[in-house]
PDB file of C-alpha atoms and ligand atoms in Angstrom:
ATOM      1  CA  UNK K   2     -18.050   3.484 -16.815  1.00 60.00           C
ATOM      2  CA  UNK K   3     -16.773   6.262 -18.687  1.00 68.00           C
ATOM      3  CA  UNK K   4     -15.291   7.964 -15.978  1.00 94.00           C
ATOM      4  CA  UNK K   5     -13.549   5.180 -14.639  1.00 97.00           C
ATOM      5  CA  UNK K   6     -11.802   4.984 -18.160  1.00 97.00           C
ATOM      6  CA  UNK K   7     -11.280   8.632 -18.643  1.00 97.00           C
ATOM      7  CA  UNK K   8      -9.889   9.102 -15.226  1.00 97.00           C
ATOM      8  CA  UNK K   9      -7.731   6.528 -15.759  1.00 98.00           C
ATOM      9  CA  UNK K  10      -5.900   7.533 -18.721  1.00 98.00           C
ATOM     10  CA  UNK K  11      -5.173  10.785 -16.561  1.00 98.00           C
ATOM     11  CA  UNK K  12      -3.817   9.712 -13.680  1.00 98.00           C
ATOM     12  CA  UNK K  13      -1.914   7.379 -16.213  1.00 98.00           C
ATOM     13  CA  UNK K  14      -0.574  10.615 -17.978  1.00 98.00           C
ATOM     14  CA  UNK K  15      -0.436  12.440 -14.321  1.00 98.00           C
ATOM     15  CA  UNK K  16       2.426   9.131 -13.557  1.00 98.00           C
ATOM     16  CA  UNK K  17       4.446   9.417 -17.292  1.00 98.00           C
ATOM     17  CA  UNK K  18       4.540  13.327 -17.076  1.00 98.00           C
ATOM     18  CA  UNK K  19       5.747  13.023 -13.690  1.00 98.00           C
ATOM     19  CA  UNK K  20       8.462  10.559 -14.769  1.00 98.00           C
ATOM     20  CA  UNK K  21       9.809  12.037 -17.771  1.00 98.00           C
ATOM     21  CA  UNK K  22      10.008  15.230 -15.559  1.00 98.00           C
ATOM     22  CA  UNK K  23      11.869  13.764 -12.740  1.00 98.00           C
ATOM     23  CA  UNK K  24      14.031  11.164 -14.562  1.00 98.00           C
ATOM     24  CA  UNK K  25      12.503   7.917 -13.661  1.00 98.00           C
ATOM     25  CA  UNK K  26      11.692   5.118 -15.407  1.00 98.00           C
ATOM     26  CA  UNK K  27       7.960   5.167 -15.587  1.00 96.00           C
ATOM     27  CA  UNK K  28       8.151   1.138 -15.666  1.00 97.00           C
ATOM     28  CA  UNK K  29       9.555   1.813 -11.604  1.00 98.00           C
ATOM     29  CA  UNK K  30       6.080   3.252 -10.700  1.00 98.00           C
ATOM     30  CA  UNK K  31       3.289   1.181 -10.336  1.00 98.00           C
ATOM     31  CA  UNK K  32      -0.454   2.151 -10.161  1.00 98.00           C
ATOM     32  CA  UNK K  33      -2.449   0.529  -7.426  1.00 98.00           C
ATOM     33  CA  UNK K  34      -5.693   1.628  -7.197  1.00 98.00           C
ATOM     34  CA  UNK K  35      -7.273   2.215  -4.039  1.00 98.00           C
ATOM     35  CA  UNK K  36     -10.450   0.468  -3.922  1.00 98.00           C
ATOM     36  CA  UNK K  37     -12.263   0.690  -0.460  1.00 97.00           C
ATOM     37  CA  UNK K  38     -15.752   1.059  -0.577  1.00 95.00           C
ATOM     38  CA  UNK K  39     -15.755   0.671  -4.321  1.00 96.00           C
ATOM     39  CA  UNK K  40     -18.671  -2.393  -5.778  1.00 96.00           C
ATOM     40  CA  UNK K  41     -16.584  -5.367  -7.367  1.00 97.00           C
ATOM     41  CA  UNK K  42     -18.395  -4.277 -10.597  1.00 96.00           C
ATOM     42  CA  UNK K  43     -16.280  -0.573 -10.845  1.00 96.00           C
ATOM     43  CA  UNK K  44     -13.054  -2.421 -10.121  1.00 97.00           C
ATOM     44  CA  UNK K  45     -13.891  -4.645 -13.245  1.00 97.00           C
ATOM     45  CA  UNK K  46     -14.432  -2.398 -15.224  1.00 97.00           C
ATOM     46  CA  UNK K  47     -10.807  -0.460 -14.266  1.00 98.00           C
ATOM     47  CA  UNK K  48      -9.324  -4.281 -14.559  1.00 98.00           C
ATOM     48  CA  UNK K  49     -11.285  -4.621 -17.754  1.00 97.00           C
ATOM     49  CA  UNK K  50      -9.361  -1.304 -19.051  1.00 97.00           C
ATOM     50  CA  UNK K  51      -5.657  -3.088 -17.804  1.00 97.00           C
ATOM     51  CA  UNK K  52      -4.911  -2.524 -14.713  1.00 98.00           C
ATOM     52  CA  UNK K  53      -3.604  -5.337 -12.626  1.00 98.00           C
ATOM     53  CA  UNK K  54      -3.848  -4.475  -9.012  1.00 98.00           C
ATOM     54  CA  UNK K  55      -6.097  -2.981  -6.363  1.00 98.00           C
ATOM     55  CA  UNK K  56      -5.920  -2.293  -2.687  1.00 98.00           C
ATOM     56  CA  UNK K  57      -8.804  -2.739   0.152  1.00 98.00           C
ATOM     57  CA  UNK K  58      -8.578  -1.181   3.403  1.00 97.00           C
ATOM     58  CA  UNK K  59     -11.254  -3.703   5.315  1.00 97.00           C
ATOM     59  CA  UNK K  60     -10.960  -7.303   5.404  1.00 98.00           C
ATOM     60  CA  UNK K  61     -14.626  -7.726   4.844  1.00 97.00           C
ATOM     61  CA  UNK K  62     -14.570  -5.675   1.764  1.00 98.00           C
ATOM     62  CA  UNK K  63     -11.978  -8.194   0.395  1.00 98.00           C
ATOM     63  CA  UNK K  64     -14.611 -11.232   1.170  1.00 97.00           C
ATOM     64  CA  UNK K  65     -17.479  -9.318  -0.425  1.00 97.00           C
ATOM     65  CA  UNK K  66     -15.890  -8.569  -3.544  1.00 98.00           C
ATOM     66  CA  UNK K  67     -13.922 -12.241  -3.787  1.00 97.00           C
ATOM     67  CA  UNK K  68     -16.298 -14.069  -5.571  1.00 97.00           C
ATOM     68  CA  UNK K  69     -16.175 -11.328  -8.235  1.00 96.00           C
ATOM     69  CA  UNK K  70     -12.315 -10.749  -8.243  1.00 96.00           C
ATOM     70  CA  UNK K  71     -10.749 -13.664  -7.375  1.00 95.00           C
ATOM     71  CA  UNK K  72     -11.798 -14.854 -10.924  1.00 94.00           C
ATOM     72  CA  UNK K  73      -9.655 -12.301 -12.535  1.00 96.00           C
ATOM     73  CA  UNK K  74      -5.721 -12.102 -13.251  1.00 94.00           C
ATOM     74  CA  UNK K  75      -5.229  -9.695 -10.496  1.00 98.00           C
ATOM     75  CA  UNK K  76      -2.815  -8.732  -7.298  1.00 98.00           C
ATOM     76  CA  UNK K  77      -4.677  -7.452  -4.618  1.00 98.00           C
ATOM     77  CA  UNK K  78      -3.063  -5.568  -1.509  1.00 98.00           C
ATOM     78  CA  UNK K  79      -4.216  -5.089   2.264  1.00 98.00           C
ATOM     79  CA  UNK K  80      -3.728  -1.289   2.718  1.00 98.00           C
ATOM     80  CA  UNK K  81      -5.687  -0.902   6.121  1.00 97.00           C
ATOM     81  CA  UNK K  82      -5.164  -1.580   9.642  1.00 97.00           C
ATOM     82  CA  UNK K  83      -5.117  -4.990  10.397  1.00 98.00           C
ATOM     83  CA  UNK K  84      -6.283  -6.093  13.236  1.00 97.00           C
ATOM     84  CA  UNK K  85      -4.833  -9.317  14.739  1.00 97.00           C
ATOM     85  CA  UNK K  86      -8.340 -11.368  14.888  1.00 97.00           C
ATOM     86  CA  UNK K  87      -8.280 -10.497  11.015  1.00 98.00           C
ATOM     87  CA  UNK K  88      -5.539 -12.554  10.094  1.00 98.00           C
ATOM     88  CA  UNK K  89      -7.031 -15.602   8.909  1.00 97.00           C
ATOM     89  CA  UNK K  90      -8.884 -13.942   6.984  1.00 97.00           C
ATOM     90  CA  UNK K  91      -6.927 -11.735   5.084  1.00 98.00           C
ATOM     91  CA  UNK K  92      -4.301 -14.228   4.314  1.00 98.00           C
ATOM     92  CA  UNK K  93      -7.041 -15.696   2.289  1.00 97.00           C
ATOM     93  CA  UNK K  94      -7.539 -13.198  -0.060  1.00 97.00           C
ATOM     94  CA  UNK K  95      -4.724 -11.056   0.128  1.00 98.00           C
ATOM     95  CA  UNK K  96      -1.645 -11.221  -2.256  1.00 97.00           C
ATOM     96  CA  UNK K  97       0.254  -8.762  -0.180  1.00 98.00           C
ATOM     97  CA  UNK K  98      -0.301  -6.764   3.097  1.00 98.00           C
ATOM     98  CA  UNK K  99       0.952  -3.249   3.154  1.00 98.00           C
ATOM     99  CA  UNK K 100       0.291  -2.799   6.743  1.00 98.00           C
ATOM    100  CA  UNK K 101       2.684  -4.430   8.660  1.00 98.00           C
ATOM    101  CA  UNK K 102       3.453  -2.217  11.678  1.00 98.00           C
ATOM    102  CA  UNK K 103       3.838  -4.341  14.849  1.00 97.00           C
ATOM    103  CA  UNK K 104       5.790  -7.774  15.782  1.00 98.00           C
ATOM    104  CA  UNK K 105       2.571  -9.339  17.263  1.00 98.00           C
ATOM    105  CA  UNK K 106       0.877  -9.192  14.276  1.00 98.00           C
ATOM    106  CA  UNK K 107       3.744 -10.779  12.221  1.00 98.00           C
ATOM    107  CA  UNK K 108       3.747 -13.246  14.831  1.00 98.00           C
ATOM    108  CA  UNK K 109      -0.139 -14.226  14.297  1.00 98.00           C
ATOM    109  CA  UNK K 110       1.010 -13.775  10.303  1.00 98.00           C
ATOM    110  CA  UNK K 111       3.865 -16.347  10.475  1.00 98.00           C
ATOM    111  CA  UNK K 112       1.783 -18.990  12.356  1.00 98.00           C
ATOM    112  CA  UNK K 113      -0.973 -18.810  10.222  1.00 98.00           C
ATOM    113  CA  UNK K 114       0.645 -18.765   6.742  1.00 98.00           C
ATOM    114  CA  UNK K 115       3.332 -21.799   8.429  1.00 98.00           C
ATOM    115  CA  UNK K 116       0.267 -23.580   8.728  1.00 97.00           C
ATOM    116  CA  UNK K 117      -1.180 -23.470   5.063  1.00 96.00           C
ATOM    117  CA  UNK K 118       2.599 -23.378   3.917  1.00 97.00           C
ATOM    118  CA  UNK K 119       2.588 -20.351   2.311  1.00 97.00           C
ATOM    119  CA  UNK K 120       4.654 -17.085   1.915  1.00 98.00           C
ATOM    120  CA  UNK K 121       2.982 -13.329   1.995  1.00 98.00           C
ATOM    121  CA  UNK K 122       4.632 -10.365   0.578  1.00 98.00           C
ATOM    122  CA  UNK K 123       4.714  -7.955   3.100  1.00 98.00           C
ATOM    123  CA  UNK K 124       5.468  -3.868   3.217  1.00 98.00           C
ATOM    124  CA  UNK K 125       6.590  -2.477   6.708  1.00 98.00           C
ATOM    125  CA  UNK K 126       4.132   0.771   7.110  1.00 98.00           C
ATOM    126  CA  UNK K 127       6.139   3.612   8.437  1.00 98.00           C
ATOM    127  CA  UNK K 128       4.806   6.366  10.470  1.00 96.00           C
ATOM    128  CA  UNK K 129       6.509   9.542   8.731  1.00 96.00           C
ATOM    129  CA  UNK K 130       4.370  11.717  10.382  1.00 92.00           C
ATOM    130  CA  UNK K 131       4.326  11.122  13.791  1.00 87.00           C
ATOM    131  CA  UNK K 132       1.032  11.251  14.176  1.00 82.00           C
ATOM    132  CA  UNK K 133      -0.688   9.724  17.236  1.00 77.00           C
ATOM    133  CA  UNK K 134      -3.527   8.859  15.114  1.00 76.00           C
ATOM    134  CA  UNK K 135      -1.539   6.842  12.711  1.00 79.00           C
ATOM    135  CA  UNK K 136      -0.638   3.557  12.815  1.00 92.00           C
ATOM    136  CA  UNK K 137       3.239   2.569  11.981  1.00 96.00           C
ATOM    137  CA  UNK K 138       6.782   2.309  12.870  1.00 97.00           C
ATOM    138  CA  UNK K 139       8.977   5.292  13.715  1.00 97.00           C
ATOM    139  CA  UNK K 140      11.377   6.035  11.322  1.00 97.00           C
ATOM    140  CA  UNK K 141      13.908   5.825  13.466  1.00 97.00           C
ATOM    141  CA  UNK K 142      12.583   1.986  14.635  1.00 97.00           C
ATOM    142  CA  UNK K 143      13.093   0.543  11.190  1.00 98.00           C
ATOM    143  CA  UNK K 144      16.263  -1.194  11.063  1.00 98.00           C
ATOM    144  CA  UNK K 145      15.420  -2.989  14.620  1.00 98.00           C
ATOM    145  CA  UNK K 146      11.888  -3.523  13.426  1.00 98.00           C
ATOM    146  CA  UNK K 147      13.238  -5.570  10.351  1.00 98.00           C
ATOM    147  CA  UNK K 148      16.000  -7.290  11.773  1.00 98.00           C
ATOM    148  CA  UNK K 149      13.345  -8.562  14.708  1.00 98.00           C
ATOM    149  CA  UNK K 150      11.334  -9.960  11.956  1.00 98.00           C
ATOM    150  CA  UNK K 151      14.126 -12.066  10.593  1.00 97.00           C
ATOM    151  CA  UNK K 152      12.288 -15.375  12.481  1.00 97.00           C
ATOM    152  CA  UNK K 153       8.795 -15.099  10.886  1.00 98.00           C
ATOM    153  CA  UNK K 154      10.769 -16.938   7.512  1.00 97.00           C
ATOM    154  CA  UNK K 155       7.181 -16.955   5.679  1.00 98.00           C
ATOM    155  CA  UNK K 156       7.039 -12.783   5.705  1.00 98.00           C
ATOM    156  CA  UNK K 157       8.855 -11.490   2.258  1.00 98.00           C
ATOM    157  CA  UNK K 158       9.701  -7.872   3.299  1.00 98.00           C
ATOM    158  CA  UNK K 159       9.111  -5.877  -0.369  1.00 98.00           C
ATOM    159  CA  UNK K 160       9.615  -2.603   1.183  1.00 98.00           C
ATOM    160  CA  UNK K 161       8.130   0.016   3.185  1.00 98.00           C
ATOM    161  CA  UNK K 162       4.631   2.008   2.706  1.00 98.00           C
ATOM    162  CA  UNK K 163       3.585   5.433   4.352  1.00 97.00           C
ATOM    163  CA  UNK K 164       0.590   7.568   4.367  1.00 95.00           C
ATOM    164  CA  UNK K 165       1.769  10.558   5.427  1.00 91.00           C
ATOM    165  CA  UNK K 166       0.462  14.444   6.673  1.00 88.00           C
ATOM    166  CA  UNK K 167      -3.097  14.601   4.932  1.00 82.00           C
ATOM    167  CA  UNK K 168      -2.933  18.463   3.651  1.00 80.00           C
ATOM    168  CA  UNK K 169      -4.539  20.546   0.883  1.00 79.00           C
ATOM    169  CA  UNK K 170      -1.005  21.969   0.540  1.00 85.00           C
ATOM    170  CA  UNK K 171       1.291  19.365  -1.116  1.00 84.00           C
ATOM    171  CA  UNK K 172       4.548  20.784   0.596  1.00 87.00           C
ATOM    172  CA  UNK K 173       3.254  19.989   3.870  1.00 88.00           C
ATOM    173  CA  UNK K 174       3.455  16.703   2.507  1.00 92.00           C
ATOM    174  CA  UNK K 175       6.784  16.154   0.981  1.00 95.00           C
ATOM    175  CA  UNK K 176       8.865  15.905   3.907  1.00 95.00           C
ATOM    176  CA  UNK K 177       6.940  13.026   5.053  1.00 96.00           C
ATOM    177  CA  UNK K 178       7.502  10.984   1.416  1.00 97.00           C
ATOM    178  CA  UNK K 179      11.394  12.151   1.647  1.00 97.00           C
ATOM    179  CA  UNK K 180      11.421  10.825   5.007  1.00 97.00           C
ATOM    180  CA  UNK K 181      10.189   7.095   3.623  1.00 98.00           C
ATOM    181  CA  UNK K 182      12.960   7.594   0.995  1.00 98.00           C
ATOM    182  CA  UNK K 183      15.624   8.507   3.356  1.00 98.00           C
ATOM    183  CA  UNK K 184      14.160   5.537   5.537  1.00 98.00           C
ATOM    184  CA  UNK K 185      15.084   3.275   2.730  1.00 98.00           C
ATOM    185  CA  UNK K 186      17.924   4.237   2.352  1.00 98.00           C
ATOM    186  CA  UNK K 187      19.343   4.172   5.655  1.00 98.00           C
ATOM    187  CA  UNK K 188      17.838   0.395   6.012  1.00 98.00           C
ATOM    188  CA  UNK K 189      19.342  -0.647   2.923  1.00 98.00           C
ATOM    189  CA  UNK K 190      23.265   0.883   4.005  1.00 98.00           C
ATOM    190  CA  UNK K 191      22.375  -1.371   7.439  1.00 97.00           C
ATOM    191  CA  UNK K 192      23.033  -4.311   4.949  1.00 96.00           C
ATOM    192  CA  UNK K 193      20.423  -6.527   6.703  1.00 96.00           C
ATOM    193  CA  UNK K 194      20.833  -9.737   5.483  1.00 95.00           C
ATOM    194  CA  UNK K 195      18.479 -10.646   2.950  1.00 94.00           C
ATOM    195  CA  UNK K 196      17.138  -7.385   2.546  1.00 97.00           C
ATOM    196  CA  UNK K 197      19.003  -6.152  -1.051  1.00 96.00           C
ATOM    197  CA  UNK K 198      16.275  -3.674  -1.789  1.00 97.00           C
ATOM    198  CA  UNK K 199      12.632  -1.987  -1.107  1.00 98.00           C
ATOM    199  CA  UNK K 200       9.781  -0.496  -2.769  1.00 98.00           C
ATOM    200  CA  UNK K 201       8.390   3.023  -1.645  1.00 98.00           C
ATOM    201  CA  UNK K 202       4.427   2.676  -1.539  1.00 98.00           C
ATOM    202  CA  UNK K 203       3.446   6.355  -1.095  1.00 98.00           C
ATOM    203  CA  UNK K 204       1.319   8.978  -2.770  1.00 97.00           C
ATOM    204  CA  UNK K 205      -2.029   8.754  -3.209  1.00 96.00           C
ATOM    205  CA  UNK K 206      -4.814  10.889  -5.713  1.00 96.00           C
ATOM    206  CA  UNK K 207      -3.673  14.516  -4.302  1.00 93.00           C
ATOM    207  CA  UNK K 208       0.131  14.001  -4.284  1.00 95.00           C
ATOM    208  CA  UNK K 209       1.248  11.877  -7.329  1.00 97.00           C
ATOM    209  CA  UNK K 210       3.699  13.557  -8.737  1.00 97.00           C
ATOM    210  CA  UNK K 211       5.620  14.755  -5.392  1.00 96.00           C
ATOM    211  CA  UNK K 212       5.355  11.330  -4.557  1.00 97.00           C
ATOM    212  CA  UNK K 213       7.158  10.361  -7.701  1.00 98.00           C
ATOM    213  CA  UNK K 214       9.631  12.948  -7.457  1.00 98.00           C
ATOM    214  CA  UNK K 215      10.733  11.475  -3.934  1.00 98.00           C
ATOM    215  CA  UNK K 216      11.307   7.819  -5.345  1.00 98.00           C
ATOM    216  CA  UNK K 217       7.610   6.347  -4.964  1.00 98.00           C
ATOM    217  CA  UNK K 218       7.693   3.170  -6.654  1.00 98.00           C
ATOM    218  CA  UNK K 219       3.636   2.512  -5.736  1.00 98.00           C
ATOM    219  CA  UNK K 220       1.145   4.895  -5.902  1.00 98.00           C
ATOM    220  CA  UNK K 221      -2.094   4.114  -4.462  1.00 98.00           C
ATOM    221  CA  UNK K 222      -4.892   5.907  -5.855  1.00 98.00           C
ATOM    222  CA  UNK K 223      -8.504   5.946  -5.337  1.00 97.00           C
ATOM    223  CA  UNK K 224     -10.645   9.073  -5.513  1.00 96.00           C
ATOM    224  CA  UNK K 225      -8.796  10.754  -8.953  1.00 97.00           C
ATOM    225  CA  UNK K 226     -10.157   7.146 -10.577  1.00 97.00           C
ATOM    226  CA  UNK K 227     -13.245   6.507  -8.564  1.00 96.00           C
ATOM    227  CA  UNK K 228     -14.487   9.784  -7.785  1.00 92.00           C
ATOM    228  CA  UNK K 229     -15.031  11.093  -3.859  1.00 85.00           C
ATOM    229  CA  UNK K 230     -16.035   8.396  -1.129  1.00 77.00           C
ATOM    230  CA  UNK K 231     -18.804   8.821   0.518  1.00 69.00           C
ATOM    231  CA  UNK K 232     -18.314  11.070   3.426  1.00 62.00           C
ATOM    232  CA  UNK K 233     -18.266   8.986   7.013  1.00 56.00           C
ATOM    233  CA  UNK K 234     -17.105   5.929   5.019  1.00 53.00           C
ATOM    234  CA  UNK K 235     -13.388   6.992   4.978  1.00 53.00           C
ATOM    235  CA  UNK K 236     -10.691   5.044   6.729  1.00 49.00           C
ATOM    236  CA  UNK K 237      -7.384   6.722   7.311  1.00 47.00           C
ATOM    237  CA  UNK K 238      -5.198   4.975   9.331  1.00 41.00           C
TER     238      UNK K 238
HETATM  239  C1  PLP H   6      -7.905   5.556   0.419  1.00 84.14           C
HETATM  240  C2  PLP H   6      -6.462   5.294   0.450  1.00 84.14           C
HETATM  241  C3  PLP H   6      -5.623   5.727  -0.580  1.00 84.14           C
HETATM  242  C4  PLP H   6      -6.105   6.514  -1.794  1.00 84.14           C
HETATM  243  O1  PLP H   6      -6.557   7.783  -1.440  1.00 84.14           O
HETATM  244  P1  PLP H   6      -7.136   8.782  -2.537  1.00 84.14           P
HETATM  245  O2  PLP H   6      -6.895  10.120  -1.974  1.00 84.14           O
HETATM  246  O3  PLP H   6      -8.559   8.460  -2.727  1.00 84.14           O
HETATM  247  O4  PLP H   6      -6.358   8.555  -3.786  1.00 84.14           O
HETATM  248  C5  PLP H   6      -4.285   5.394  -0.495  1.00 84.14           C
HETATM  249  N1  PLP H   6      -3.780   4.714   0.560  1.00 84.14           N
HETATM  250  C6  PLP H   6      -4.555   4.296   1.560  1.00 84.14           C
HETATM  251  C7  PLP H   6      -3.933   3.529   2.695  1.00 84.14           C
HETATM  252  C8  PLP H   6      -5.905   4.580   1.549  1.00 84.14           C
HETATM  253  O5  PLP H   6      -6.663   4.176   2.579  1.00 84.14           O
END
């Protein structure tokens, strides 16, 4: 318990420092924390100490830890692959899925939520490394990719979320978090209709402050709170 409190007051520092040192508003950068394979009863006590959204990576983690958290005054993201047969589920639980990177799931999405009549936040996940192994939309695909979602009226696009080159050496991972940035900012000179602006999710325990430095708006952190996953329970997508 003390960890989780400790920890977080430094990767709350880790977030200020980087903003006064790069010039952004430190209310522009949100903390989510990364919560896969985390019991309901660490989260709490993180929630307990403030903080106001979390992140899950498996839909079944999300239904074993509801009857603890959906008690509590907290947002809670998707942040894994979703898989299409997942969708009813998730929409249960989920206040916002980060993961959107194909038109057949928004499809499945917008048919499910148009039957309970309701909306779901939504992030577009962006493939900035161009890595066969991740999941996400080529940069260069982002523009169409929105403007084909323009049907499924129950999807609120928030912005766009990227994962990026997994590397020891931080540079190595800058040029992906730029690219989300200059992603952004191309979509938002298309002038899509309805689309007037986007958050950055990006950056994660290792990479906080680059992240911050190139515009990150979310980061999503897990181990620098939590402590190291268990080894074989990891899933990067
Ligand atoms: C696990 C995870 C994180 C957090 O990673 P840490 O290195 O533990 O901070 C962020 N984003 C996604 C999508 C994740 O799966």
């Amino acid at each position: 318990m003390e960890d989780i409190i400790h920890n977080l007051g430094v990767v709350h520092k880790r977030i200020e420092n980087a903003c006064k040192k790069f010039g952004r508003d430190s209310k522009d950068v949100r903390l989510l924390l990364a919560t896969k394979t985390v019991s309901a009863e660490r989260i709490k006590i993180a929630i307990g100490a403030g903080e106001k959204l979390i992140g899950e990576n498996k839909v079944q983690e999300l239904k074993d830890k509801d009857g603890v958290l959906s008690k509590l005054n907290i947002e809670r993201h998707f942040i894994g692959h979703l898989q299409t047969n997942k969708v009813k589920e998730v929409i249960k639980y989920a206040n916002c899925i980060q993961s959107l990177d194909r038109l057949e799931l928004a499809e499945q999405l917008d048919r499910r939520l148009q039957n309970l009549g309701k909306n779901m936040d939504v992030f577009i996940q962006i493939n900035t490394s161009a890595e066969d192994s991740k999941f996400g939309i080529a940069p260069d695909k982002t523009i169409s990719f929105i403007k084909a979602l323009k049907p499924f009226e129950t999807l609120k696009i928030k912005g766009l979320m990227t994962i990026g080159l997994l590397d020891s050496d931080l540079e190595i991972m800058r040029p992906c978090l730029r690219l989300l940035r200059e992603t952004r900012d191309r979509v938002l000179g298309d002038g899509i209709e309805g689309i007037d602006s986007l958050l950055l999710s990006m950056g994660m325990s290792h990479d906080i402050e680059i992240a911050i430095e190139e515009g990150s708006n979310m980061v999503r952190v897990g181990s620098a709170v939590f402590g190291n996953r268990i080894p074989g329970k990891e899933v990067w997508h």
